[in-house]
Amino acid sequence: MAEEYMINKTYYRTILDDESLSHPVRSLGHAFFKEQSEKGGNLASLRFAQGEVYYYHKDLEAAIQKWQNVNNELEHWAKKNIGDAYYELGWLGEAETMYTSIKSSDPVLTVEVALQLVSLNEELNNKDRVYKFIRTAMSTDPDYPNVTTIARTIYEGRQDWENAVDLAAVEAMRTENLHWFETLIGYVNKGHTSLFAPTYFEHVLVKLYELDESMFSQLTKSLWHQYQESLAYLSWMELINRIFASLETIQMTDKRIVLDLHHESYLELMKGNYLVKELRPVLSGLLVNWLNISPENAKLFPATAMLAWNDIFPSTIEQSLLQKAEDIVQRLKTDVSLDDVHELLQSLLNWAETNQINIGFKKEWLISQMTERDKKHLFITGASRRGKSSVMNAILDETLFGEEAFTLFVHSSNDDQAEMIEITEEGSQVVDDITTLTENTLVDLKWPSRHLKELGCSLVSSPDFSQYVTQENDRFEYSNVVDGILYIIDGERPMMDKAILEAETIASKVKHVPVHFVLNNVESVDEEELKQVLKGSFPDAQFYSYSSHRSSDSLVDFINVHFTFKSNTTKQISRAKLLYFIRESLTHLLDQRVSRVKALESNIAFQEEMKESFLELERELVEMREEKSNIITSTYRLEKEELKSKIWREIPVLLSESASEISEDSDYTTLHDDIDVFMNNKIQDYIEINVIPQFQASLQKWMEDTHEEMKETEDFLISKNEWFNDKYKEKKVNLACDFVIFKDWKRDINRMTNRMEIDEVKFMNQLKPTQFLLKSAGKLFGNLQTNNQLLFKQYQKFIENGNFEDVTGTIINKIFLEFDLFEKALKSDLKMSFQESVDKVIDHKEEADFEINKANEKLEEMRKSPEYFHDPLRIFEVRLLQYEMMSE
């Protein structure tokens, strides 16, 4: 009670009587005056009380002054009140200094100060100090009113779920108050406990089981589901196994939640996602606990699971427990949920898909058809293809089939439209003509038929039973996976004997599937004797005497009466079908492991061969590129140089012949210019008449020869394409020679030859000094008639004997400038024409190298860790064996 007065600042009420409380300031003032006048008066207590009254009247300065002068046992509370006043004034620094200066052993005061410091530091957003002082408060007195509630609010407000969860768990264990366990369940359900190790909750769960079994189930379920989706799942399973094993007797009123969790976890753990070494520490404990907590009518599942696990992994469960499980199986009626069996098949298929193990489209299609719950299948077979086809045609009211040797599924068409689809390992495709189908093909036929609608089932027909089941690869025993067998016996003696043998084979394989017989044209044998023989193997069989003269309606009625596809027996048939498919799929997947290793090794060998071949082809292409480049550029250069040589020989002669154009009557004052004009015209005519046509012809021939050279390259590449694509068995390699350069070359050559002309040349300016003097003399004496003859002879002499090498070189350089540049670009062009093919070859080589590395890595992984393949299949085998036990 005294602490309440301190906390609420109502200590003054303990000093004043009821009458004085109406005027506390005046009353305390009188009391202080009176006490002060007395020697040894208790002024400190009165000051403390006065401070409280001033505080409530908002005279905080007066209150502080009073409290500062308190020096008795109330001193620590006075300091706390001063801190409150500072806090009220907004002087947070001063308030915190005052609060932290208090050193008291009073737990109430310590908690109150700590809570004030929590509020103060919340305002300052100082998380560390908030946490420090709330922990101080809880460690001082966790039962102090609202302390843990305040702590929870702080942690939740900051979304500090680690501390919030820890608070709830600690308080739950300390107080054993179910409120805190409920809070913890809420945290789990919201995902706030995912970072905690499962072992953290061990004591909490055990304590809760002692307090409230129903809430224990709720918390267990929440934690179970949380860890089921995490990496700590197996650690959780070890913990929960340990907890249930430690509870000697589990007297829970409602065990459904816990039983469902065990069942759910068993299925989850057995989906092939864990290795055997990971499951060994947890599965045995799970099964033992599950069996122990299960009521009598629910013990079959864990008992068979225990026996199956120990059968595949011997010595993992104690003999006494195995004996207990065997007793349960013998005592209880065996039964297995169709949902559980279907889930196992789907888990197996999902595992195969996830691990990229190909079951094959054909088998997947068959499984999907035969396991669809609303679909029923009647298998029509027999030793005679003719008799079987007759019955099929009769049911369909259409002559569709002869003696084809393929497997056929016939469904009723919903839209009265017929459709025939071929099912292969690669996929499915529509087929228009039944005669194009090959032996052992799988066909899905949708056909509009009133009889099929009446029967409510699909028809399945395969090649002769005795032949088909012995095929190596696509062996598929339809007798194990259909809902009924209609066996056709032909009346001819050899066929009938064969049919009886086949019927006995069916009898040895079929347990739950009804088998009935159609006797086709058996007039030649004793029908009753035949029936008695067949009854020996099929005591429940019924017989229909078929004749082409009888109405097909009667055959359909016979099927409808004796094949009851909606009876309870169909559940057994469906379960047997699923179990057969699971067993077949497991065998297939084990075979796939061996096949996959061989396929990887074969692929490595193939890719290495391809890599080496591409490497060799790359070398050949580079060599061919150099060879063709040298041939093509050298032949071009030869043509060009031959023409240059011709021009070197002929232009000087043409220029020397220009002397004949000079006569004594020539105007020697302009003769130099006239000769230049004449020579330029003569050279241009020479180029147009003699050079261009010849060069065009020689370059045309060069282009043709070059094309042939490149055609050899193209033929070489085509042959390589064919070789590689034949190896790859697909059009993967497409190397080609780039003939675009020929269009470019042709355009460039036409452009260059059409522009083969030279600018005007000043031939007389090329003369030597003596010739220059002659030119000057012509200008000087040209008007003197007596000197014409002299000049004429001199001009003729110098032109006829003139040296035109320099001017000829200039002409050739001008004519062939672009052709020389064209020659320099030839090698670059040819390199580019090969480059795309070279690049493709390099890409193919690198791809082959990548495939080799990938296959080697996969092979190494498979050889290094075979358990990643074999363990899941062994685990699936445990479940299969369990369901087979439950189906017996």
GROMACS .gro file of C-alpha atoms in nm, residues 335-627:
model
  293
  335ASP     CA    1  -0.719  -5.161  -4.688
  336VAL     CA    2  -0.535  -4.875  -4.853
  337SER     CA    3  -0.666  -4.538  -4.962
  338LEU     CA    4  -0.686  -4.495  -5.337
  339ASP     CA    5  -0.577  -4.132  -5.280
  340ASP     CA    6  -0.257  -4.245  -5.106
  341VAL     CA    7  -0.169  -4.485  -5.388
  342HIS     CA    8  -0.245  -4.224  -5.653
  343GLU     CA    9  -0.032  -3.972  -5.462
  344LEU     CA   10   0.260  -4.218  -5.461
  345LEU     CA   11   0.242  -4.261  -5.837
  346GLN     CA   12   0.227  -3.885  -5.886
  347SER     CA   13   0.521  -3.832  -5.646
  348LEU     CA   14   0.724  -4.082  -5.845
  349LEU     CA   15   0.642  -3.911  -6.175
  350ASN     CA   16   0.717  -3.567  -6.028
  351TRP     CA   17   1.052  -3.690  -5.897
  352ALA     CA   18   1.141  -3.826  -6.240
  353GLU     CA   19   1.047  -3.497  -6.405
  354THR     CA   20   1.239  -3.289  -6.149
  355ASN     CA   21   1.549  -3.503  -6.202
  356GLN     CA   22   1.510  -3.490  -6.582
  357ILE     CA   23   1.466  -3.864  -6.613
  358ASN     CA   24   1.262  -3.937  -6.920
  359ILE     CA   25   0.981  -4.184  -6.870
  360GLY     CA   26   0.874  -4.135  -7.229
  361PHE     CA   27   0.570  -3.961  -7.371
  362LYS     CA   28   0.408  -4.291  -7.470
  363LYS     CA   29   0.427  -4.436  -7.120
  364GLU     CA   30   0.315  -4.109  -6.963
  365TRP     CA   31   0.016  -4.103  -7.196
  366LEU     CA   32  -0.073  -4.462  -7.109
  367ILE     CA   33  -0.045  -4.390  -6.737
  368SER     CA   34  -0.265  -4.080  -6.765
  369GLN     CA   35  -0.528  -4.276  -6.959
  370MET     CA   36  -0.534  -4.583  -6.742
  371THR     CA   37  -0.527  -4.407  -6.404
  372GLU     CA   38  -0.787  -4.138  -6.465
  373ARG     CA   39  -1.051  -4.222  -6.209
  374ASP     CA   40  -1.360  -4.158  -6.419
  375LYS     CA   41  -1.229  -4.363  -6.713
  376LYS     CA   42  -1.286  -4.736  -6.740
  377HIS     CA   43  -1.122  -4.960  -6.997
  378LEU     CA   44  -1.235  -5.288  -7.144
  379PHE     CA   45  -0.948  -5.491  -7.290
  380ILE     CA   46  -1.051  -5.687  -7.598
  381THR     CA   47  -0.797  -5.951  -7.692
  382GLY     CA   48  -0.763  -6.299  -7.825
  383ALA     CA   49  -0.544  -6.538  -8.017
  384SER     CA   50  -0.712  -6.451  -8.346
  385ARG     CA   51  -0.683  -6.100  -8.482
  386ARG     CA   52  -0.976  -6.164  -8.713
  387GLY     CA   53  -1.213  -6.261  -8.435
  388LYS     CA   54  -1.102  -5.969  -8.220
  389SER     CA   55  -1.155  -5.722  -8.507
  390SER     CA   56  -1.502  -5.865  -8.573
  391VAL     CA   57  -1.609  -5.797  -8.212
  392MET     CA   58  -1.457  -5.447  -8.216
  393ASN     CA   59  -1.637  -5.362  -8.538
  394ALA     CA   60  -1.964  -5.499  -8.398
  395ILE     CA   61  -1.943  -5.281  -8.087
  396LEU     CA   62  -1.862  -4.973  -8.298
  397ASP     CA   63  -2.132  -5.055  -8.557
  398GLU     CA   64  -1.870  -4.991  -8.823
  399THR     CA   65  -1.626  -5.205  -9.019
  400LEU     CA   66  -1.309  -5.022  -8.920
  401PHE     CA   67  -1.051  -5.287  -8.840
  402GLY     CA   68  -0.900  -5.583  -9.013
  403GLU     CA   69  -0.596  -5.765  -8.883
  404GLU     CA   70  -0.384  -5.462  -8.792
  405ALA     CA   71  -0.100  -5.521  -8.547
  406PHE     CA   72  -0.112  -5.205  -8.340
  407THR     CA   73  -0.241  -5.111  -7.997
  408LEU     CA   74  -0.565  -4.918  -8.006
  409PHE     CA   75  -0.759  -4.708  -7.756
  410VAL     CA   76  -1.113  -4.628  -7.867
  411HIS     CA   77  -1.314  -4.358  -7.687
  412SER     CA   78  -1.660  -4.227  -7.749
  413SER     CA   79  -1.646  -3.893  -7.930
  414ASN     CA   80  -1.835  -3.617  -7.752
  415ASP     CA   81  -1.894  -3.408  -8.063
  416ASP     CA   82  -1.971  -3.688  -8.308
  417GLN     CA   83  -1.643  -3.617  -8.486
  418ALA     CA   84  -1.391  -3.894  -8.549
  419GLU     CA   85  -1.022  -3.833  -8.479
  420MET     CA   86  -0.725  -4.069  -8.489
  421ILE     CA   87  -0.402  -3.975  -8.311
  422GLU     CA   88  -0.071  -4.164  -8.316
  423ILE     CA   89   0.115  -4.165  -7.983
  424THR     CA   90   0.494  -4.185  -8.006
  425GLU     CA   91   0.783  -4.133  -7.766
  426GLU     CA   92   0.824  -3.781  -7.903
  427GLY     CA   93   0.460  -3.674  -7.882
  428SER     CA   94   0.132  -3.714  -8.066
  429GLN     CA   95   0.016  -3.645  -8.418
  430VAL     CA   96  -0.312  -3.670  -8.608
  431VAL     CA   97  -0.330  -3.957  -8.859
  432ASP     CA   98  -0.571  -3.953  -9.154
  433ASP     CA   99  -0.515  -4.299  -9.296
  434ILE     CA  100  -0.512  -4.609  -9.076
  435THR     CA  101  -0.318  -4.805  -9.340
  436THR     CA  102  -0.013  -4.583  -9.285
  437LEU     CA  103   0.028  -4.708  -8.927
  438THR     CA  104   0.309  -4.952  -8.860
  439GLU     CA  105   0.324  -5.256  -8.635
  440ASN     CA  106   0.331  -5.193  -8.257
  441THR     CA  107   0.208  -4.836  -8.302
  442LEU     CA  108  -0.007  -4.686  -8.024
  443VAL     CA  109  -0.325  -4.519  -8.152
  444ASP     CA  110  -0.585  -4.307  -7.975
  445LEU     CA  111  -0.915  -4.313  -8.166
  446LYS     CA  112  -1.216  -4.099  -8.085
  447TRP     CA  113  -1.521  -4.243  -8.259
  448PRO     CA  114  -1.891  -4.148  -8.248
  449SER     CA  115  -2.061  -4.464  -8.121
  450ARG     CA  116  -2.390  -4.510  -7.936
  451HIS     CA  117  -2.268  -4.843  -7.799
  452LEU     CA  118  -1.957  -4.689  -7.644
  453LYS     CA  119  -2.175  -4.426  -7.477
  454GLU     CA  120  -2.401  -4.700  -7.342
  455LEU     CA  121  -2.106  -4.898  -7.209
  456GLY     CA  122  -1.950  -4.596  -7.040
  457CYS     CA  123  -1.598  -4.726  -7.104
  458SER     CA  124  -1.318  -4.716  -7.358
  459LEU     CA  125  -1.203  -5.015  -7.559
  460VAL     CA  126  -0.841  -5.128  -7.561
  461SER     CA  127  -0.707  -5.364  -7.822
  462SER     CA  128  -0.350  -5.481  -7.866
  463PRO     CA  129  -0.166  -5.733  -8.086
  464ASP     CA  130  -0.190  -6.098  -7.991
  465PHE     CA  131  -0.154  -6.128  -7.614
  466SER     CA  132   0.110  -6.400  -7.614
  467GLN     CA  133   0.329  -6.218  -7.863
  468TYR     CA  134   0.293  -5.869  -7.729
  469VAL     CA  135   0.397  -5.929  -7.371
  470THR     CA  136   0.732  -6.070  -7.477
  471GLN     CA  137   0.845  -5.764  -7.672
  472GLU     CA  138   1.163  -5.624  -7.528
  473ASN     CA  139   1.107  -5.251  -7.501
  474ASP     CA  140   0.738  -5.159  -7.501
  475ARG     CA  141   0.623  -5.452  -7.291
  476PHE     CA  142   0.295  -5.343  -7.144
  477GLU     CA  143   0.068  -5.600  -6.985
  478TYR     CA  144  -0.275  -5.450  -7.030
  479SER     CA  145  -0.432  -5.731  -6.830
  480ASN     CA  146  -0.288  -5.566  -6.518
  481VAL     CA  147  -0.420  -5.219  -6.583
  482VAL     CA  148  -0.766  -5.254  -6.738
  483ASP     CA  149  -1.103  -5.280  -6.567
  484GLY     CA  150  -1.220  -5.585  -6.757
  485ILE     CA  151  -1.101  -5.838  -7.018
  486LEU     CA  152  -1.318  -5.968  -7.299
  487TYR     CA  153  -1.131  -6.261  -7.452
  488ILE     CA  154  -1.226  -6.375  -7.803
  489ILE     CA  155  -1.192  -6.747  -7.875
  490ASP     CA  156  -1.203  -6.846  -8.240
  491GLY     CA  157  -1.360  -7.179  -8.332
  492GLU     CA  158  -1.073  -7.313  -8.540
  493ARG     CA  159  -0.898  -7.587  -8.346
  494PRO     CA  160  -0.535  -7.461  -8.360
  495MET     CA  161  -0.644  -7.111  -8.264
  496MET     CA  162  -0.868  -7.243  -7.988
  497ASP     CA  163  -0.586  -7.444  -7.830
  498LYS     CA  164  -0.367  -7.137  -7.842
  499ALA     CA  165  -0.645  -6.931  -7.686
  500ILE     CA  166  -0.683  -7.172  -7.394
  501LEU     CA  167  -0.309  -7.149  -7.320
  502GLU     CA  168  -0.327  -6.771  -7.332
  503ALA     CA  169  -0.632  -6.771  -7.106
  504GLU     CA  170  -0.437  -6.971  -6.849
  505THR     CA  171  -0.157  -6.713  -6.873
  506ILE     CA  172  -0.408  -6.437  -6.805
  507ALA     CA  173  -0.550  -6.629  -6.509
  508SER     CA  174  -0.204  -6.648  -6.353
  509LYS     CA  175  -0.161  -6.273  -6.380
  510VAL     CA  176  -0.508  -6.136  -6.305
  511LYS     CA  177  -0.660  -6.132  -5.957
  512HIS     CA  178  -0.928  -5.867  -5.942
  513VAL     CA  179  -1.006  -5.799  -6.309
  514PRO     CA  180  -1.323  -5.973  -6.438
  515VAL     CA  181  -1.264  -6.190  -6.744
  516HIS     CA  182  -1.543  -6.304  -6.975
  517PHE     CA  183  -1.533  -6.479  -7.311
  518VAL     CA  184  -1.679  -6.438  -7.658
  519LEU     CA  185  -1.701  -6.767  -7.849
  520ASN     CA  186  -1.669  -6.683  -8.216
  521ASN     CA  187  -1.789  -6.949  -8.466
  522VAL     CA  188  -1.732  -7.249  -8.240
  523GLU     CA  189  -1.976  -7.479  -8.417
  524SER     CA  190  -1.695  -7.721  -8.496
  525VAL     CA  191  -1.618  -7.793  -8.128
  526ASP     CA  192  -1.814  -7.897  -7.823
  527GLU     CA  193  -1.909  -7.559  -7.678
  528GLU     CA  194  -2.000  -7.694  -7.333
  529GLU     CA  195  -1.673  -7.880  -7.306
  530LEU     CA  196  -1.488  -7.562  -7.398
  531LYS     CA  197  -1.675  -7.368  -7.132
  532GLN     CA  198  -1.591  -7.626  -6.867
  533VAL     CA  199  -1.222  -7.606  -6.956
  534LEU     CA  200  -1.228  -7.229  -6.925
  535LYS     CA  201  -1.431  -7.240  -6.605
  536GLY     CA  202  -1.144  -7.429  -6.447
  537SER     CA  203  -0.930  -7.115  -6.466
  538PHE     CA  204  -1.212  -6.859  -6.454
  539PRO     CA  205  -1.493  -6.987  -6.232
  540ASP     CA  206  -1.685  -6.656  -6.254
  541ALA     CA  207  -1.653  -6.623  -6.632
  542GLN     CA  208  -1.958  -6.577  -6.854
  543PHE     CA  209  -1.976  -6.667  -7.224
  544TYR     CA  210  -2.127  -6.502  -7.527
  545SER     CA  211  -2.172  -6.695  -7.851
  546TYR     CA  212  -2.090  -6.448  -8.124
  547SER     CA  213  -2.218  -6.466  -8.479
  548SER     CA  214  -2.225  -6.206  -8.752
  549HIS     CA  215  -2.596  -6.280  -8.781
  550ARG     CA  216  -2.670  -6.170  -8.425
  551SER     CA  217  -2.748  -5.811  -8.338
  552SER     CA  218  -2.461  -5.611  -8.194
  553ASP     CA  219  -2.704  -5.484  -7.930
  554SER     CA  220  -2.706  -5.825  -7.762
  555LEU     CA  221  -2.324  -5.818  -7.739
  556VAL     CA  222  -2.336  -5.474  -7.581
  557ASP     CA  223  -2.603  -5.594  -7.337
  558PHE     CA  224  -2.381  -5.888  -7.241
  559ILE     CA  225  -2.092  -5.652  -7.166
  560ASN     CA  226  -2.312  -5.416  -6.970
  561VAL     CA  227  -2.452  -5.694  -6.753
  562HIS     CA  228  -2.131  -5.876  -6.672
  563PHE     CA  229  -1.878  -5.591  -6.654
  564THR     CA  230  -2.008  -5.379  -6.368
  565PHE     CA  231  -1.770  -5.085  -6.391
  566LYS     CA  232  -1.940  -4.899  -6.106
  567SER     CA  233  -1.925  -5.174  -5.844
  568ASN     CA  234  -1.700  -5.182  -5.537
  569THR     CA  235  -1.475  -5.423  -5.722
  570THR     CA  236  -1.362  -5.136  -5.945
  571LYS     CA  237  -1.189  -4.978  -5.642
  572GLN     CA  238  -0.977  -5.288  -5.605
  573ILE     CA  239  -0.908  -5.286  -5.978
  574SER     CA  240  -0.810  -4.917  -5.973
  575ARG     CA  241  -0.578  -4.977  -5.677
  576ALA     CA  242  -0.422  -5.279  -5.848
  577LYS     CA  243  -0.372  -5.074  -6.166
  578LEU     CA  244  -0.196  -4.797  -5.978
  579LEU     CA  245   0.029  -5.038  -5.790
  580TYR     CA  246   0.120  -5.210  -6.116
  581PHE     CA  247   0.208  -4.879  -6.277
  582ILE     CA  248   0.423  -4.783  -5.979
  583ARG     CA  249   0.610  -5.114  -5.990
  584GLU     CA  250   0.657  -5.083  -6.367
  585SER     CA  251   0.771  -4.722  -6.337
  586LEU     CA  252   1.025  -4.809  -6.066
  587THR     CA  253   1.168  -5.086  -6.284
  588HIS     CA  254   1.175  -4.851  -6.580
  589LEU     CA  255   1.352  -4.579  -6.382
  590LEU     CA  256   1.616  -4.823  -6.256
  591ASP     CA  257   1.674  -4.928  -6.615
  592GLN     CA  258   1.689  -4.562  -6.708
  593ARG     CA  259   1.981  -4.515  -6.469
  594VAL     CA  260   2.187  -4.769  -6.660
  595SER     CA  261   2.061  -4.633  -6.991
  596ARG     CA  262   2.142  -4.280  -6.884
  597VAL     CA  263   2.501  -4.368  -6.796
  598LYS     CA  264   2.541  -4.542  -7.130
  599ALA     CA  265   2.376  -4.249  -7.307
  600LEU     CA  266   2.612  -4.001  -7.138
  601GLU     CA  267   2.916  -4.212  -7.224
  602SER     CA  268   2.793  -4.250  -7.581
  603ASN     CA  269   2.726  -3.876  -7.603
  604ILE     CA  270   3.075  -3.797  -7.475
  605ALA     CA  271   3.231  -4.025  -7.738
  606PHE     CA  272   3.011  -3.874  -8.007
  607GLN     CA  273   3.080  -3.515  -7.904
  608GLU     CA  274   3.455  -3.583  -7.888
  609GLU     CA  275   3.438  -3.722  -8.241
  610MET     CA  276   3.244  -3.413  -8.351
  611LYS     CA  277   3.485  -3.181  -8.173
  612GLU     CA  278   3.785  -3.342  -8.344
  613SER     CA  279   3.604  -3.334  -8.678
  614PHE     CA  280   3.523  -2.966  -8.640
  615LEU     CA  281   3.880  -2.895  -8.535
  616GLU     CA  282   4.006  -3.072  -8.847
  617LEU     CA  283   3.749  -2.889  -9.061
  618GLU     CA  284   3.861  -2.556  -8.914
  619ARG     CA  285   4.220  -2.635  -9.016
  620GLU     CA  286   4.105  -2.740  -9.362
  621LEU     CA  287   3.903  -2.423  -9.411
  622VAL     CA  288   4.193  -2.200  -9.302
  623GLU     CA  289   4.429  -2.385  -9.539
  624MET     CA  290   4.170  -2.373  -9.816
  625ARG     CA  291   4.121  -2.003  -9.758
  626GLU     CA  292   4.494  -1.939  -9.794
  627GLU     CA  293   4.518  -2.165 -10.098
   0.00000   0.00000   0.00000
